[in-house]
XYZ file of C-alpha atoms in Angstrom:
244
model
C 60.102 -32.391 -157.323
C 58.937 -31.334 -153.886
C 57.159 -33.973 -151.849
C 54.237 -31.745 -150.875
C 52.399 -30.854 -154.083
C 50.062 -27.926 -153.521
C 46.904 -27.580 -155.600
C 46.266 -24.215 -157.251
C 43.004 -22.815 -158.641
C 43.193 -19.981 -161.194
C 40.213 -17.599 -161.332
C 39.903 -14.944 -164.052
C 37.174 -14.036 -166.515
C 39.826 -13.401 -169.180
C 40.826 -16.683 -170.855
C 44.072 -15.181 -172.185
C 45.050 -14.008 -168.700
C 44.372 -17.464 -167.250
C 46.447 -19.040 -170.007
C 49.265 -16.567 -169.375
C 49.383 -17.501 -165.688
C 49.425 -21.207 -166.554
C 52.331 -20.736 -168.971
C 54.561 -18.648 -166.688
C 56.154 -21.440 -164.651
C 56.808 -25.169 -164.690
C 54.147 -25.977 -162.092
C 54.960 -29.639 -161.471
C 58.670 -29.014 -161.179
C 58.086 -26.230 -158.653
C 55.834 -28.388 -156.483
C 52.437 -27.045 -157.576
C 49.549 -28.496 -159.554
C 46.759 -26.583 -161.273
C 43.590 -28.325 -160.093
C 41.141 -26.138 -161.998
C 40.236 -22.756 -163.429
C 37.125 -20.591 -163.277
C 35.815 -17.471 -164.996
C 34.142 -15.932 -161.941
C 33.980 -16.195 -158.172
C 30.770 -18.229 -158.075
C 32.210 -20.918 -160.364
C 35.408 -20.823 -158.294
C 33.480 -21.633 -155.101
C 32.010 -24.744 -156.737
C 35.503 -25.897 -157.715
C 36.828 -25.122 -154.234
C 34.141 -27.348 -152.709
C 34.988 -30.138 -155.158
C 38.781 -29.920 -155.516
C 39.905 -28.407 -152.180
C 42.768 -26.276 -153.556
C 45.557 -25.049 -151.295
C 46.022 -21.756 -153.150
C 43.592 -19.621 -155.167
C 44.945 -17.072 -157.636
C 42.122 -14.699 -158.468
C 41.518 -11.656 -160.634
C 39.841 -8.808 -158.763
C 37.476 -7.485 -161.444
C 35.081 -10.261 -162.531
C 31.343 -10.667 -163.230
C 28.889 -12.506 -160.955
C 31.247 -12.520 -157.947
C 34.369 -10.351 -157.943
C 37.783 -11.150 -156.491
C 37.338 -9.213 -153.249
C 34.097 -11.075 -152.503
C 35.705 -14.403 -153.363
C 38.705 -13.710 -151.121
C 36.395 -12.718 -148.288
C 34.316 -15.902 -148.782
C 37.438 -18.062 -148.705
C 38.727 -16.342 -145.578
C 35.423 -16.945 -143.785
C 34.785 -20.512 -144.961
C 38.165 -21.991 -145.929
C 40.786 -20.237 -143.770
C 43.408 -22.844 -144.673
C 43.329 -21.772 -148.342
C 45.773 -19.023 -149.273
C 44.702 -16.444 -151.851
C 46.712 -14.352 -154.303
C 45.052 -11.311 -155.900
C 45.784 -10.256 -159.485
C 44.442 -7.186 -161.252
C 44.959 -5.141 -164.386
C 44.385 -1.954 -162.453
C 47.015 -0.207 -160.383
C 44.356 0.754 -157.884
C 45.028 1.090 -154.158
C 41.425 0.236 -153.307
C 41.816 -3.228 -154.864
C 45.019 -3.715 -152.893
C 43.344 -2.634 -149.680
C 40.346 -4.923 -150.157
C 42.338 -8.013 -151.101
C 44.826 -7.640 -148.248
C 42.046 -6.812 -145.776
C 40.331 -10.106 -146.518
C 43.470 -12.193 -146.152
C 45.242 -12.325 -149.539
C 48.878 -13.423 -149.294
C 49.921 -10.823 -151.858
C 48.699 -8.625 -154.712
C 50.137 -8.744 -158.238
C 49.548 -6.440 -161.214
C 48.942 -8.158 -164.545
C 51.211 -5.844 -166.531
C 54.079 -6.558 -164.116
C 53.405 -10.267 -163.731
C 56.286 -12.543 -164.704
C 57.549 -15.966 -163.730
C 59.703 -14.666 -160.870
C 56.999 -12.557 -159.219
C 54.447 -15.365 -159.526
C 56.843 -17.975 -158.199
C 57.887 -15.713 -155.316
C 54.317 -15.242 -154.146
C 53.531 -18.951 -154.576
C 56.548 -19.835 -152.452
C 55.405 -17.334 -149.812
C 51.997 -18.997 -149.805
C 53.673 -22.417 -149.550
C 55.721 -21.281 -146.539
C 52.612 -19.977 -144.793
C 50.700 -23.199 -145.494
C 53.522 -25.449 -144.311
C 53.978 -23.421 -141.128
C 50.258 -23.618 -140.343
C 50.285 -27.367 -140.998
C 53.305 -27.782 -138.732
C 51.592 -25.854 -135.935
C 48.383 -27.854 -136.371
C 50.295 -31.139 -136.351
C 52.080 -30.135 -133.143
C 48.768 -29.167 -131.535
C 47.190 -32.443 -132.640
C 50.109 -34.425 -131.240
C 49.957 -32.562 -127.924
C 46.197 -33.083 -127.759
C 46.615 -36.784 -128.519
C 49.312 -37.085 -125.871
C 47.116 -35.371 -123.276
C 44.213 -37.695 -124.107
C 46.476 -40.739 -123.795
C 47.949 -39.510 -120.513
C 44.491 -38.837 -119.100
C 43.391 -42.325 -120.116
C 46.426 -43.814 -118.334
C 45.499 -41.853 -115.211
C 41.904 -43.070 -115.458
C 43.121 -46.656 -115.732
C 45.329 -46.135 -112.703
C 42.417 -44.670 -110.743
C 40.121 -47.625 -111.533
C 42.904 -50.001 -110.538
C 43.431 -48.186 -107.215
C 39.691 -48.117 -106.575
C 39.211 -51.832 -107.212
C 42.265 -52.834 -105.174
C 41.132 -50.681 -102.249
C 44.079 -48.281 -102.376
C 41.558 -45.431 -102.463
C 38.824 -45.667 -99.864
C 38.177 -42.098 -98.736
C 34.964 -40.854 -100.323
C 36.307 -37.304 -100.730
C 39.488 -38.529 -102.458
C 37.461 -40.713 -104.794
C 35.088 -37.844 -105.650
C 38.042 -35.510 -106.299
C 39.693 -38.030 -108.609
C 36.482 -38.616 -110.554
C 36.081 -34.868 -110.988
C 39.699 -34.170 -111.978
C 39.776 -37.012 -114.493
C 36.404 -35.942 -115.922
C 34.945 -39.398 -115.430
C 31.201 -39.968 -115.532
C 31.070 -42.086 -112.411
C 29.108 -41.840 -109.201
C 31.202 -41.953 -106.048
C 28.825 -44.396 -104.383
C 26.594 -47.362 -105.225
C 29.203 -48.676 -107.671
C 29.058 -52.180 -109.120
C 32.211 -54.024 -110.159
C 32.286 -56.733 -112.817
C 35.406 -58.772 -113.529
C 36.578 -60.416 -116.750
C 39.613 -62.681 -117.002
C 41.661 -64.233 -119.787
C 41.545 -68.004 -119.475
C 44.907 -69.691 -118.830
C 46.721 -66.331 -118.810
C 49.961 -67.909 -117.553
C 49.962 -70.221 -120.570
C 49.313 -67.250 -122.838
C 52.290 -65.428 -121.275
C 54.542 -68.377 -122.055
C 53.550 -68.432 -125.721
C 53.595 -64.696 -126.484
C 56.218 -61.993 -126.310
C 55.819 -58.994 -123.993
C 54.779 -56.768 -126.906
C 52.233 -59.328 -128.087
C 50.768 -59.619 -124.606
C 50.522 -55.839 -124.295
C 48.748 -55.656 -127.657
C 46.379 -58.432 -126.566
C 45.552 -56.678 -123.292
C 45.056 -53.374 -125.100
C 42.772 -54.998 -127.673
C 40.630 -56.649 -125.019
C 40.372 -53.393 -123.073
C 39.318 -51.600 -126.263
C 36.606 -54.201 -126.831
C 35.359 -53.841 -123.251
C 35.392 -50.043 -123.547
C 33.454 -50.275 -126.800
C 30.864 -52.547 -125.183
C 30.281 -50.244 -122.204
C 30.358 -46.947 -124.119
C 26.554 -46.882 -124.271
C 26.431 -47.012 -120.477
C 26.523 -43.361 -119.419
C 28.488 -43.901 -116.220
C 31.056 -46.668 -116.543
C 34.796 -47.272 -116.663
C 37.122 -50.209 -117.220
C 40.768 -51.073 -116.634
C 43.236 -53.946 -116.758
C 43.991 -54.723 -113.135
C 46.713 -57.368 -113.317
C 47.531 -60.792 -114.762
C 44.894 -60.711 -117.473
C 42.106 -59.559 -115.164
C 39.889 -56.644 -116.126
C 37.489 -54.679 -113.941
C 34.401 -52.826 -115.139
C 32.885 -50.266 -112.771
C 29.387 -48.894 -113.285
């Protein structure tokens, strides 16, 4: 069984047609799970909001809300969900509408078999996995950029407190580039220090000390977050500086 089980919603006003789709393949063994079924597009939307399916297989001709309208709604509100259109009519207009609104593929009921259904489900799976991979990469890059910027901010505060930076223009440029909400004048510095830090260093490993310093800095950052213009950094040897 595949590790990533995708949830599938089946939408068709014909109970026999829904049953036929459910019986065509071994869903669990192929890495899919039927999370619900609906007889019209409106009922399908309620299930989508509740069950969050990955794939929606929908008939095109239905009462209340037809397949084209459902596909369009999904595309506009749940772009991560892939849709598969099914119809009993060999009608180009249905094909055009379903593909226009983002359906992965279009299947005709009288030609539907296990292979064609499985092929389109696998195509939907590939598209979903690729989009998830891209999103994960973007999230990781974004996280890395945030972490790198935070390191640079820490370095800036350290330089500022230690007097490495003393030119007003340089300080203003750094504040602007690092998107820090600090004034470049009239700054107040507060200092916090871990008691008996040398003794702490003797008792803890390097990793434990780093975790301790990081935890304390997180606490300080959390305390000052309500101050609109403030920043904090570990300076050295268990000493922390807060600028505001």
